Coordinates of C-alpha atoms and ligand atoms in Angstrom, one line a residue:
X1 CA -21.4 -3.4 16.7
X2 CA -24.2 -0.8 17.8
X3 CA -21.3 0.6 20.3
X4 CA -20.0 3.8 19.0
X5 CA -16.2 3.1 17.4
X6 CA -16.2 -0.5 18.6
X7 CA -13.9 -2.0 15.6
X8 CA -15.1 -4.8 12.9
X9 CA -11.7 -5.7 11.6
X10 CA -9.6 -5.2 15.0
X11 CA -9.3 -7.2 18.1
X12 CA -10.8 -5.0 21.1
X13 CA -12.4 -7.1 24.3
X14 CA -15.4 -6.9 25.0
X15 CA -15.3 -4.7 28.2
X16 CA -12.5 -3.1 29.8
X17 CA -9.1 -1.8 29.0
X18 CA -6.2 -3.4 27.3
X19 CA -2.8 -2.3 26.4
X20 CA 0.1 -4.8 25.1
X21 CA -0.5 -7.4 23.1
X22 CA 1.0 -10.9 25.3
X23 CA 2.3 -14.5 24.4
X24 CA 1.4 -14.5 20.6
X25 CA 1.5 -17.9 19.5
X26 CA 0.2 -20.2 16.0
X27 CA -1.1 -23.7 17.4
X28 CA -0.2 -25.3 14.3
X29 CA -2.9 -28.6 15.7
X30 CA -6.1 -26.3 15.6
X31 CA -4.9 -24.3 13.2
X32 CA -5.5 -21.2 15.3
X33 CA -3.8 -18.1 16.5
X34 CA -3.8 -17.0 19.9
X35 CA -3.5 -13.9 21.1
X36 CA -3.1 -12.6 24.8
X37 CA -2.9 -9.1 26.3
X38 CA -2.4 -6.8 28.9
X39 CA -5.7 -6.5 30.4
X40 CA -7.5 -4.9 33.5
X41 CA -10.7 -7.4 34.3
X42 CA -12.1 -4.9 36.2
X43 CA -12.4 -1.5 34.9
X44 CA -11.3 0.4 31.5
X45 CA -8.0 2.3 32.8
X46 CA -5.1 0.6 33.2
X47 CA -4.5 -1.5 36.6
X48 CA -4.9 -4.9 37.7
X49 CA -2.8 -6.1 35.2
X50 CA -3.5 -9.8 33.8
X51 CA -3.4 -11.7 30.6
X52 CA -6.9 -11.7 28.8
X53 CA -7.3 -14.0 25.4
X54 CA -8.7 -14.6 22.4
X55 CA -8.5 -16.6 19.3
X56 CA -8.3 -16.5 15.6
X57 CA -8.3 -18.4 12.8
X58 CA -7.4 -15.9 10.3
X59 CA -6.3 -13.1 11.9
X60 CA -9.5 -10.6 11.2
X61 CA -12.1 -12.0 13.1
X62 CA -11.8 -13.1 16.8
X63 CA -12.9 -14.8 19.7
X64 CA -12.1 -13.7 23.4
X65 CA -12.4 -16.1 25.8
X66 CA -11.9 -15.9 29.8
X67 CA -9.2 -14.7 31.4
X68 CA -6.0 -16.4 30.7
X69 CA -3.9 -15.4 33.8
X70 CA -4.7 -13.2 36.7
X71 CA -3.0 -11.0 38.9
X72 CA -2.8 -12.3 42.5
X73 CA -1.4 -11.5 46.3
X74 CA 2.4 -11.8 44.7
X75 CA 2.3 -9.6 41.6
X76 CA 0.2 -8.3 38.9
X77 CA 1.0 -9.8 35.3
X78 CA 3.2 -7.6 32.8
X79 CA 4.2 -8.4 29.3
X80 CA 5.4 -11.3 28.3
X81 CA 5.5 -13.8 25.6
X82 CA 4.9 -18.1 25.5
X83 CA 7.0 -21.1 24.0
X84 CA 5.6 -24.5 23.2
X85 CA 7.9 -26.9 25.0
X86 CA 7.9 -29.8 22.6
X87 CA 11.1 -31.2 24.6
X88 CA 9.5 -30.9 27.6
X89 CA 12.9 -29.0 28.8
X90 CA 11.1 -27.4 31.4
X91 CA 9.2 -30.5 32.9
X92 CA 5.8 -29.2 33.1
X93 CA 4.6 -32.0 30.4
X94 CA 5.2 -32.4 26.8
X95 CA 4.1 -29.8 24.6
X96 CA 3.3 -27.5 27.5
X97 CA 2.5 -24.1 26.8
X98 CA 5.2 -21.9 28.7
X99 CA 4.3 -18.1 29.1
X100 CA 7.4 -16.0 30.4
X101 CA 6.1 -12.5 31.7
X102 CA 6.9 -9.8 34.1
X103 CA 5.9 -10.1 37.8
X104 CA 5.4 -6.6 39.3
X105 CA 5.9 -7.7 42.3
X106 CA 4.0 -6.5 45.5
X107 CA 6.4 -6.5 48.2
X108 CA 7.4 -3.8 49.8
X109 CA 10.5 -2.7 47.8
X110 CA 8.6 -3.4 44.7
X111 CA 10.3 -4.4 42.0
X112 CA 10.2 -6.6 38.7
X113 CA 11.2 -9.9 37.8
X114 CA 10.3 -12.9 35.7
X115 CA 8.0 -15.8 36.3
X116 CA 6.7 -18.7 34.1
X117 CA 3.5 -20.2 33.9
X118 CA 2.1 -23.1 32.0
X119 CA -0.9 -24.5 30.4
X120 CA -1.7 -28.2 29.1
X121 CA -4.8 -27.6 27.4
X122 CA -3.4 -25.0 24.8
X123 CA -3.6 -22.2 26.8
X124 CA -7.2 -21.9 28.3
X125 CA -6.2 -22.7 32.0
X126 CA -2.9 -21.7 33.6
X127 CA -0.7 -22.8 36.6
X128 CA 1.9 -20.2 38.1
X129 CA 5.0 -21.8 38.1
X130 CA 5.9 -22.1 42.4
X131 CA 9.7 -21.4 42.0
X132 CA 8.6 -17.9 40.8
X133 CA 10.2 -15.6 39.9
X134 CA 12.7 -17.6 37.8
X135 CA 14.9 -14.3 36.9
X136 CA 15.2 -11.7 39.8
X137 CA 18.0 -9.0 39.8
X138 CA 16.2 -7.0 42.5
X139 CA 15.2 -4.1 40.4
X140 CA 12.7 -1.9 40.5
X141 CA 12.0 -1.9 36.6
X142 CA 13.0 -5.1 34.5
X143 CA 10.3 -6.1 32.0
X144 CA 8.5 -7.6 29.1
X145 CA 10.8 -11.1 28.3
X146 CA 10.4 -12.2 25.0
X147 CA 11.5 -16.1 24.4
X148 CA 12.5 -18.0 21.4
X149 CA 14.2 -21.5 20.7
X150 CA 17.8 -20.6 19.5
X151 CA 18.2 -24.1 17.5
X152 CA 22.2 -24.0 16.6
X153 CA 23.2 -23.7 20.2
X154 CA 20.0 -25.5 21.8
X155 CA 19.0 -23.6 24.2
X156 CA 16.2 -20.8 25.3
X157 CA 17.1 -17.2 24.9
X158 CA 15.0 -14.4 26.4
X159 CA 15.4 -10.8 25.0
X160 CA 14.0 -8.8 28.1
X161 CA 14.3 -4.6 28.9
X162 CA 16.1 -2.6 31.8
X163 CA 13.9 0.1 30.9
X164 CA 15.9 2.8 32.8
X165 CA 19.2 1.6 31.2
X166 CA 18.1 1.6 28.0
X167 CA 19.4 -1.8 27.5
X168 CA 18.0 -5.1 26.3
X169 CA 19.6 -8.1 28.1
X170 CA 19.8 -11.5 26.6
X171 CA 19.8 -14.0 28.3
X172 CA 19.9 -18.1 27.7
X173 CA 18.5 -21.0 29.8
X174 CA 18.3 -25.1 28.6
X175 CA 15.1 -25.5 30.8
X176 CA 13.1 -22.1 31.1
X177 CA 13.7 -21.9 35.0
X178 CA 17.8 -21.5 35.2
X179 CA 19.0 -18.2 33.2
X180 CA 22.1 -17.1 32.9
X181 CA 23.2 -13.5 30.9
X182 CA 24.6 -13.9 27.6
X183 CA 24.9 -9.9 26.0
X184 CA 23.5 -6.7 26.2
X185 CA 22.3 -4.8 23.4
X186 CA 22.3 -0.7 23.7
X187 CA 22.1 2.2 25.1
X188 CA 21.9 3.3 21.3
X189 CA 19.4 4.9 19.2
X190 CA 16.5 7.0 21.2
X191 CA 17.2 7.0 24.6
X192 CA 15.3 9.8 25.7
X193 CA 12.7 7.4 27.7
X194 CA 12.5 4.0 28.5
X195 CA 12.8 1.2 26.5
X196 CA 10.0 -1.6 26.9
X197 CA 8.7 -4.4 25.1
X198 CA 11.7 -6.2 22.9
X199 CA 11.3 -8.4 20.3
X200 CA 13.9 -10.1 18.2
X201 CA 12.6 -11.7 14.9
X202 CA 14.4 -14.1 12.7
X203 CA 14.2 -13.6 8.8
X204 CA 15.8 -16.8 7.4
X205 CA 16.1 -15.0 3.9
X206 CA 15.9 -11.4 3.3
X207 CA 12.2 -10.6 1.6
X208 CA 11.4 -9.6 -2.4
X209 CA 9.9 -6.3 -3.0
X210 CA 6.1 -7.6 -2.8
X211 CA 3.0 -5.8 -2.3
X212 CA 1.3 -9.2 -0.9
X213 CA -2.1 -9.6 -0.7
X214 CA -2.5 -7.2 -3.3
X215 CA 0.1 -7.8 -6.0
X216 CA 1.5 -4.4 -7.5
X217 CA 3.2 -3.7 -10.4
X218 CA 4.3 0.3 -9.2
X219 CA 5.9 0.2 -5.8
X220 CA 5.9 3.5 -4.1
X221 CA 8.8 5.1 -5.3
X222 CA 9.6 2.7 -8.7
X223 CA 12.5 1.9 -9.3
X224 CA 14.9 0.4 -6.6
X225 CA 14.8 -3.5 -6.8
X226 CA 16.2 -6.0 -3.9
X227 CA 19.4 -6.9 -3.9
X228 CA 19.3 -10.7 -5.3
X229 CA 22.2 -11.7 -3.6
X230 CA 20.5 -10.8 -0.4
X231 CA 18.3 -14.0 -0.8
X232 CA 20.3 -16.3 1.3
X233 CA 21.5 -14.2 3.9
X234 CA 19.4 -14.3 7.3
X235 CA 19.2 -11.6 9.3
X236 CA 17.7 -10.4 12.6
X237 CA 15.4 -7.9 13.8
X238 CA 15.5 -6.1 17.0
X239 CA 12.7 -3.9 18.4
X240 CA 12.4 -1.7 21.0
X241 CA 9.6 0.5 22.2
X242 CA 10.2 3.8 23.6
X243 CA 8.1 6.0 25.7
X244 CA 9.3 9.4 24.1
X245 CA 11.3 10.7 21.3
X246 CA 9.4 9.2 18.3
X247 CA 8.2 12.0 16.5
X248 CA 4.3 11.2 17.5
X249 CA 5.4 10.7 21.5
X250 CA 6.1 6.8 21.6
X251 CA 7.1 4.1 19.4
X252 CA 8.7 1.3 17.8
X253 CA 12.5 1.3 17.4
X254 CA 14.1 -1.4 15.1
X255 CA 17.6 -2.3 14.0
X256 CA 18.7 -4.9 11.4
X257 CA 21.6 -7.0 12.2
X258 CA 23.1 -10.4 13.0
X259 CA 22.5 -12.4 15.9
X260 CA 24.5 -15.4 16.9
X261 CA 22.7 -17.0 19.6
X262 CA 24.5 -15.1 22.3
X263 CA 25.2 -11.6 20.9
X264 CA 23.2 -9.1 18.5
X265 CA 25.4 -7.2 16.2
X266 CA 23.4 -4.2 14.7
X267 CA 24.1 -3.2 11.1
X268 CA 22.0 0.2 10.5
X269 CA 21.0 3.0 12.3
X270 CA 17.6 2.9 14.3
X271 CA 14.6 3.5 12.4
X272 CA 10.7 3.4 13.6
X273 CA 8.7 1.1 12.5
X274 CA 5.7 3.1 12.1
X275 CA 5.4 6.5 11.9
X276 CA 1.8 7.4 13.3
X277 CA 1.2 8.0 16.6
X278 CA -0.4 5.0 17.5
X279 CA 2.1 1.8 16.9
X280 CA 3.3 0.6 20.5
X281 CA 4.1 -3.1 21.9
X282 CA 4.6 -5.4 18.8
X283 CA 5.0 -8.2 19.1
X284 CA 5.4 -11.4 16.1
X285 CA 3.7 -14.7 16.6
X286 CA 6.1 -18.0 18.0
X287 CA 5.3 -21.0 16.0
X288 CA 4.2 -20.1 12.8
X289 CA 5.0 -22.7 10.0
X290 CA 8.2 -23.0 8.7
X291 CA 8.8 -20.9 5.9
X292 CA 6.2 -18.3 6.8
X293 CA 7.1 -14.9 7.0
X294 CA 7.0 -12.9 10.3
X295 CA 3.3 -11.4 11.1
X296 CA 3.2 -9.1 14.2
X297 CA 0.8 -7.0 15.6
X298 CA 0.5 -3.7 18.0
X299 CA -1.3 -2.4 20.5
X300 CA -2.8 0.7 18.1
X301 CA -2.3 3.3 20.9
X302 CA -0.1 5.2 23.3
X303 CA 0.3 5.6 26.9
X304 CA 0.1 9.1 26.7
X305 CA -3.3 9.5 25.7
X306 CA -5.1 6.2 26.0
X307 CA -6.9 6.8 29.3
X308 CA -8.7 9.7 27.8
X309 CA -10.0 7.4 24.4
X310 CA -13.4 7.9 24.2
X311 CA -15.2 4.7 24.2
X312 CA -16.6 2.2 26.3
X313 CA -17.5 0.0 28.1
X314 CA -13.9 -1.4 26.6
X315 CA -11.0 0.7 25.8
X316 CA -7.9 -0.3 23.6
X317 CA -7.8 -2.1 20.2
X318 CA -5.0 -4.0 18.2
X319 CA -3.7 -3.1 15.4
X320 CA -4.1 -5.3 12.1
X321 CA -1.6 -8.1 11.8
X322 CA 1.1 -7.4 9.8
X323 CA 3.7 -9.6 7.8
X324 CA 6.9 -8.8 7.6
X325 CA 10.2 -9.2 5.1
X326 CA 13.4 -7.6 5.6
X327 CA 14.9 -6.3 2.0
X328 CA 18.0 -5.0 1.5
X329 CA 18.4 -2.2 -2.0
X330 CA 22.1 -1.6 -2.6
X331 CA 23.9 -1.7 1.1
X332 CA 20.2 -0.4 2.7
X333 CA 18.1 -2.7 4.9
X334 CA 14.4 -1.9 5.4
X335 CA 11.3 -3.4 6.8
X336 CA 8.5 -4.5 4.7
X337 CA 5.2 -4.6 5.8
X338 CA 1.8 -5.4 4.4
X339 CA -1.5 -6.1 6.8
X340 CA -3.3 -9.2 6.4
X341 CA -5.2 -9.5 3.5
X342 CA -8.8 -8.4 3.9
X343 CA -9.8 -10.1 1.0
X344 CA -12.6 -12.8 2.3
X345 CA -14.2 -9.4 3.9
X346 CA -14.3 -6.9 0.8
X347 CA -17.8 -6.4 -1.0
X348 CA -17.4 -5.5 -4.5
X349 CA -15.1 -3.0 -5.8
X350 CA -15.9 0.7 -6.6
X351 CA -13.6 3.2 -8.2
X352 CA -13.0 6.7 -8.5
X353 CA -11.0 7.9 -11.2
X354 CA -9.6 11.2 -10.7
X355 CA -10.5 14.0 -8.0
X356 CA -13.4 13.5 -6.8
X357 CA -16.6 12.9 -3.9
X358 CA -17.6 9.4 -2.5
X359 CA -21.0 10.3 -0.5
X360 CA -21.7 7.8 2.4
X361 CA -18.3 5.5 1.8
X362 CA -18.6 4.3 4.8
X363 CA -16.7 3.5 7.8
X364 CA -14.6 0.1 7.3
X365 CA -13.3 0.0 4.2
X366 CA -10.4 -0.9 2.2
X367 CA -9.1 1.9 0.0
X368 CA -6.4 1.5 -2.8
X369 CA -5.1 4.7 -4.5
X370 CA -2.8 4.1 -7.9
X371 CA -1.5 7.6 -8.5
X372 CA 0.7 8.7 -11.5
X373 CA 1.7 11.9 -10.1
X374 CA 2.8 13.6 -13.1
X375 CA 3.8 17.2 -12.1
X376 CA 1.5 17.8 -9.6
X377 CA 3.2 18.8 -5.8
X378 CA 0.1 17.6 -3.5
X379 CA -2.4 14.5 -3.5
X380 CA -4.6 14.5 -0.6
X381 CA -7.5 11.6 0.6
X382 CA -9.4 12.5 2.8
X383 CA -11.6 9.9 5.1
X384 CA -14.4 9.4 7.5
X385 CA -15.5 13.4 6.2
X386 CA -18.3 14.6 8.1
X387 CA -21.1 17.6 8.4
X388 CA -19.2 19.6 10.4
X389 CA -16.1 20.0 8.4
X390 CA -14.5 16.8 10.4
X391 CA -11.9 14.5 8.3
X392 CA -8.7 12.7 9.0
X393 CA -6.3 14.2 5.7
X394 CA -3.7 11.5 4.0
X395 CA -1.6 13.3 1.7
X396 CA 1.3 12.7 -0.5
X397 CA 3.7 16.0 -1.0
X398 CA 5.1 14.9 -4.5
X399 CA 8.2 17.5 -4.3
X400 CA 9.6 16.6 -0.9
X401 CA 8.7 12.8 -1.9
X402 CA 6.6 12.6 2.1
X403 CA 3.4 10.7 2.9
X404 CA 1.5 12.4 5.7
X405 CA -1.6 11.8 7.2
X406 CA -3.3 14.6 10.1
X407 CA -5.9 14.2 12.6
X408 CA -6.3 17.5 13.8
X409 CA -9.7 17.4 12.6
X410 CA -10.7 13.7 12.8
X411 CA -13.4 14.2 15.6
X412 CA -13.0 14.0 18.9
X413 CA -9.2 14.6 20.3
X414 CA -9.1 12.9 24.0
X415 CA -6.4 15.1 25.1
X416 CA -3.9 17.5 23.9
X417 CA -1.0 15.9 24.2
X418 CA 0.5 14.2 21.4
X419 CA -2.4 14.6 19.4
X420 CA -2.5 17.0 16.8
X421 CA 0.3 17.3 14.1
X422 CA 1.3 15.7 10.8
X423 CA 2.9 12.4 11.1
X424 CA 5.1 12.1 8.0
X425 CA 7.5 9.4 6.5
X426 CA 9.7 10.0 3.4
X427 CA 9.2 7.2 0.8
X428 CA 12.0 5.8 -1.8
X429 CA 11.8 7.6 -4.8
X430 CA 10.8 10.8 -6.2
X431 CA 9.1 10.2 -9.2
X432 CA 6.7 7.8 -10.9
X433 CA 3.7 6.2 -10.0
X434 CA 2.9 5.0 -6.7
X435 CA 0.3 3.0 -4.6
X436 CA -0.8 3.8 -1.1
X437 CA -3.2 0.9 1.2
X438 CA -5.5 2.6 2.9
X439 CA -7.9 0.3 6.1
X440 CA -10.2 2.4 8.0
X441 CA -11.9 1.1 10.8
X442 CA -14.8 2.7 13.4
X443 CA -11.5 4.3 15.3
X444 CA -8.4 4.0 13.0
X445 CA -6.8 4.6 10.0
X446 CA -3.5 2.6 8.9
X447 CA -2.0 3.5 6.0
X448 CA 0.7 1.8 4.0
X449 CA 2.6 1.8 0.4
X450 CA 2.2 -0.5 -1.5
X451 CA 5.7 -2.0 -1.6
X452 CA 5.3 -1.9 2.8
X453 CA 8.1 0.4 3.1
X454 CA 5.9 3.1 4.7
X455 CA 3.5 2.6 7.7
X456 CA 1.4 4.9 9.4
X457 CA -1.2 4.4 12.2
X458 CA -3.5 6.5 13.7
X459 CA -6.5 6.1 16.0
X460 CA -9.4 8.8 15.1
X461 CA -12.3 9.1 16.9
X462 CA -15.0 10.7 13.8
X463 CA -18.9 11.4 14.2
X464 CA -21.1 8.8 13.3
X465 CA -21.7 10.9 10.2
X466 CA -18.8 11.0 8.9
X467 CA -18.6 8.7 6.1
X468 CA -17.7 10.4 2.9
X469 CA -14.2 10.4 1.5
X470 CA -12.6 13.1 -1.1
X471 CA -9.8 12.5 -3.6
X472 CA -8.0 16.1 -4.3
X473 CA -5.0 17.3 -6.3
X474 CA -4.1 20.7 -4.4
X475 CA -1.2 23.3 -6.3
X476 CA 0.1 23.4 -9.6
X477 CA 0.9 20.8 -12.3
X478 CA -1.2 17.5 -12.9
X479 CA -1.9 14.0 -12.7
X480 CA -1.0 11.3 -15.3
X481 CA -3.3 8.9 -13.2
X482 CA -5.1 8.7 -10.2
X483 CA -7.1 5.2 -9.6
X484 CA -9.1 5.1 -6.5
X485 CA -10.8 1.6 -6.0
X486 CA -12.6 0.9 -2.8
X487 CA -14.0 -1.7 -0.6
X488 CA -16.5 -2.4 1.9
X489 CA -15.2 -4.6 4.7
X490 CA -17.8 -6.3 6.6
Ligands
LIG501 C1 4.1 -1.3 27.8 C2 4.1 -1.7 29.2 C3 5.1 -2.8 29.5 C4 4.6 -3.4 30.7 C5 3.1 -3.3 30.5 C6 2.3 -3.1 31.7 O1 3.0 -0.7 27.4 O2 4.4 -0.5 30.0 O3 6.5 -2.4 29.6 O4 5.0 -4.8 30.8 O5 2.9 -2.2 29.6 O6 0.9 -3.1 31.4

């Protein structure tokens, strides 16, 4: 913790760089969650790519252990996801731990393809699978399988990018090693760059209108409630990263829709599933309990700029874990999110009623603002404020019914591109009171409503200093309320 920006609440390693979060998976015996990610063992750009690890048992604090699986003379590891082979349908042993990644292959063509590996001691040593690759179409860019147990037709289906296509191919197997092509999905949506990283995430019943952990009475925006007859329906979603064309550089495309073991049939338009800047790579945990809801989580960066982030000697963080819940308002689908609950890490509460200073807040906390807007056009928070005018702004423009948040002056800005600007999402309604989620961390802000409809993440990278935070009403007209209560994560 005495390194400069090194997170308290985030998964970063411990030296070097990461990028994609790998093979999510609950091991419902130990109770733990694993995570593994794209890592380089030897330096803190990208290169040498391999699986690092780590562990969790509740999703905030975490453990990294060695390497998981390294590059080696064949290929270096890309993205990829693991099953737990209960049937033993691949015949590495019963309950093996399958991981299905990307080989980038080092022969002299190049090219990607994807190989298995497998663990029998819960996935602290690895053997690469000698039949590799198992799915080879001799291309030069083919990447990032995700795998799930489709249980109405038995079988394995991967979900797996052709980046330069912007296609996602599915594609089913009985035992892991044999695939065969069932659909492809796209070219829609953004299609400006490549696609990479797909996941495809099964919501057995569509979600309630919750602000879990932190029950709310006022969604952001009032007034809309779920569609009850949308209970029992199960839907689909798909995601799809993309290198350009979100409105912050990269991000997270998703589509709701219906998918019937072979085919996925969108039903609404492409949306982004967060709108900062920093949002790339999700990917949801295999294995969770029945009955649990979705949590995924992000590597909280972007290509474009991550080189240049100014910390060491590790470079890359996770974002928070996030649980998910599709809900569906008159014929509208939408994603729900809402981070992990930070509760077990919270000191006691403060609370700021009206505009107002907080000297020294701090620099991991928990913020939650309940605002009665009244007539008043612009709320603004301000974070992580400093001596030399630095701050990272989150504002809420009451007449055009947009949440923003702006970096330009967060501290230091590792490169010009893609940095600067107002990242802005429209919220539900346009009246009424509202609640925003606020977690800061030593290099990141994430920002959500309180009904999960809105997401925003952004990586900032403040002076040391910089601990005070401001509530301000700017324009005409005024508050009915404004509730400001804050925590201390530690
Ligand atoms: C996304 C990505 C993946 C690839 C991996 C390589 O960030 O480009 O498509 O598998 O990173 O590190």
């Amino acid at each position: 913790m005495s390194e400069q920006f090194r997170p308290r609440i985030h998964f970063a390693p411990q030296r070097n760089w990461i990028n994609d979060p790998n093979g999510l998976v609950f091991d419902a015996a130990t109770e733990l969650y694993h995570l593994f990610f794209q890592h380089n063992p030897f330096g803190n750009v990208w290169g040498h790519m391999s699986w690092g690890h780590a562990t969790s048992a509740d999703l905030l604090h975490w453990t990294e252990l060695p390497l998981a699986i390294a590059e080696d003379e064949h290929a270096s590891i890309f993205s990829g996801s693991i099953v737990i082979d209960h049937g033993n349908t691949a015949g590495f042993g019963l309950g093996a731990w399958v991981a299905c990644y990307t080989g980038c292959l080092r022969r002299p063509e190049g090219g990607q393809a994807q190989g298995l590996a497998w663990s029998l001691d819960r996935g602290l040593t690895w053997t690469k699978y000698a039949g590799n690759p198992v799915l080879d179409l001799g291309l030069r860019e083919f990447r990032d399988p995700k795998v799930f147990w489709y249980e109405p037709t038995g079988r394995w289906v991967m979900a797996v990018v052709l980046p330069d296509e912007r296609r996602v191919a599915f594609y089913g197997s009985a035992n892991l090693r044999d695939w065969a092509l069932l659909s492809h999905f796209g070219p829609t949506g953004c299609t400006m760059a490549i696609w990479e990283c797909p996941d495809l995430i099964h919501f057995p019943a569509a979600g309630e209108a919750t602000d879990r952990p932190l029950a709310s009475p006022t969604p952001l925006g009032g007034g809309a409630s779920p569609d009850a007859s949308a209970g029992a329906i199960d839907r689909w979603l798909l995601k799809v990263d993309t290198f350009e064309g979100h409105p912050a550089g990269s991000g997270a495309q998703c589509w709701v829709g219906r998918f019937d073991g072979t085919r996925f049939q969108d039903e609404t338009e492409a949306f982004w599933a967060d709108h900062g800047s920093d949002f790339y790579a999700a990917l949801s945990f295999a294995h969770l309990p029945a009955g649990r809801a979705p949590v995924w989580l992000a590597w909280m960066n972007q290509h474009a700029y991550a080189k240049d982030t100014p910390t060491a000697p590790w470079r890359g963080a996770m974002s928070l874990p996030r649980e998910l819940a599709l809900c569906k308002t008159g014929d509208r689908w939408r994603l729900q999110q809402s981070p992990v609950s930070t509760e077990v890490l919270r000191g006691s509460p403060r609370h700021l009623i009206g505009a107002g200073l907080v000297d020294k807040a701090g620099d991991v906390l928990e913020l939650r603002w309940e605002l009665d807007p009244g007539d008043a056009d612009t709320s603004t928070l301000d974070v992580r404020c400093g001596p030399v005018g630095e701050s990272t702004r989150i504002a809420i423009d009451h007449r055009r019914g947009l949440v923003w948040i702006d970096r330009s002056r967060s501290g230091l800005v590792p490169s010009a591109a893609h940095w600067e600007g107002r990242r802005e999402q429209a919220w539900g309604g346009a009246t009424g009171p509202l609640v925003l989620r606020v977690i800061v961390d030593r290099c990141s802000v994430e920002v959500f409503s309180g009904d999960g409809y809105v997401a925003l993440t952004e990586v900032i990278y403040p002076g040391e200093r910089s601990l005070d935070l401001a509530v301000l009403k700017q324009g005409r007209g005024d508050w009915r309320r404004s509730e400001l209560t804050l925590w201390t994560l530690s």
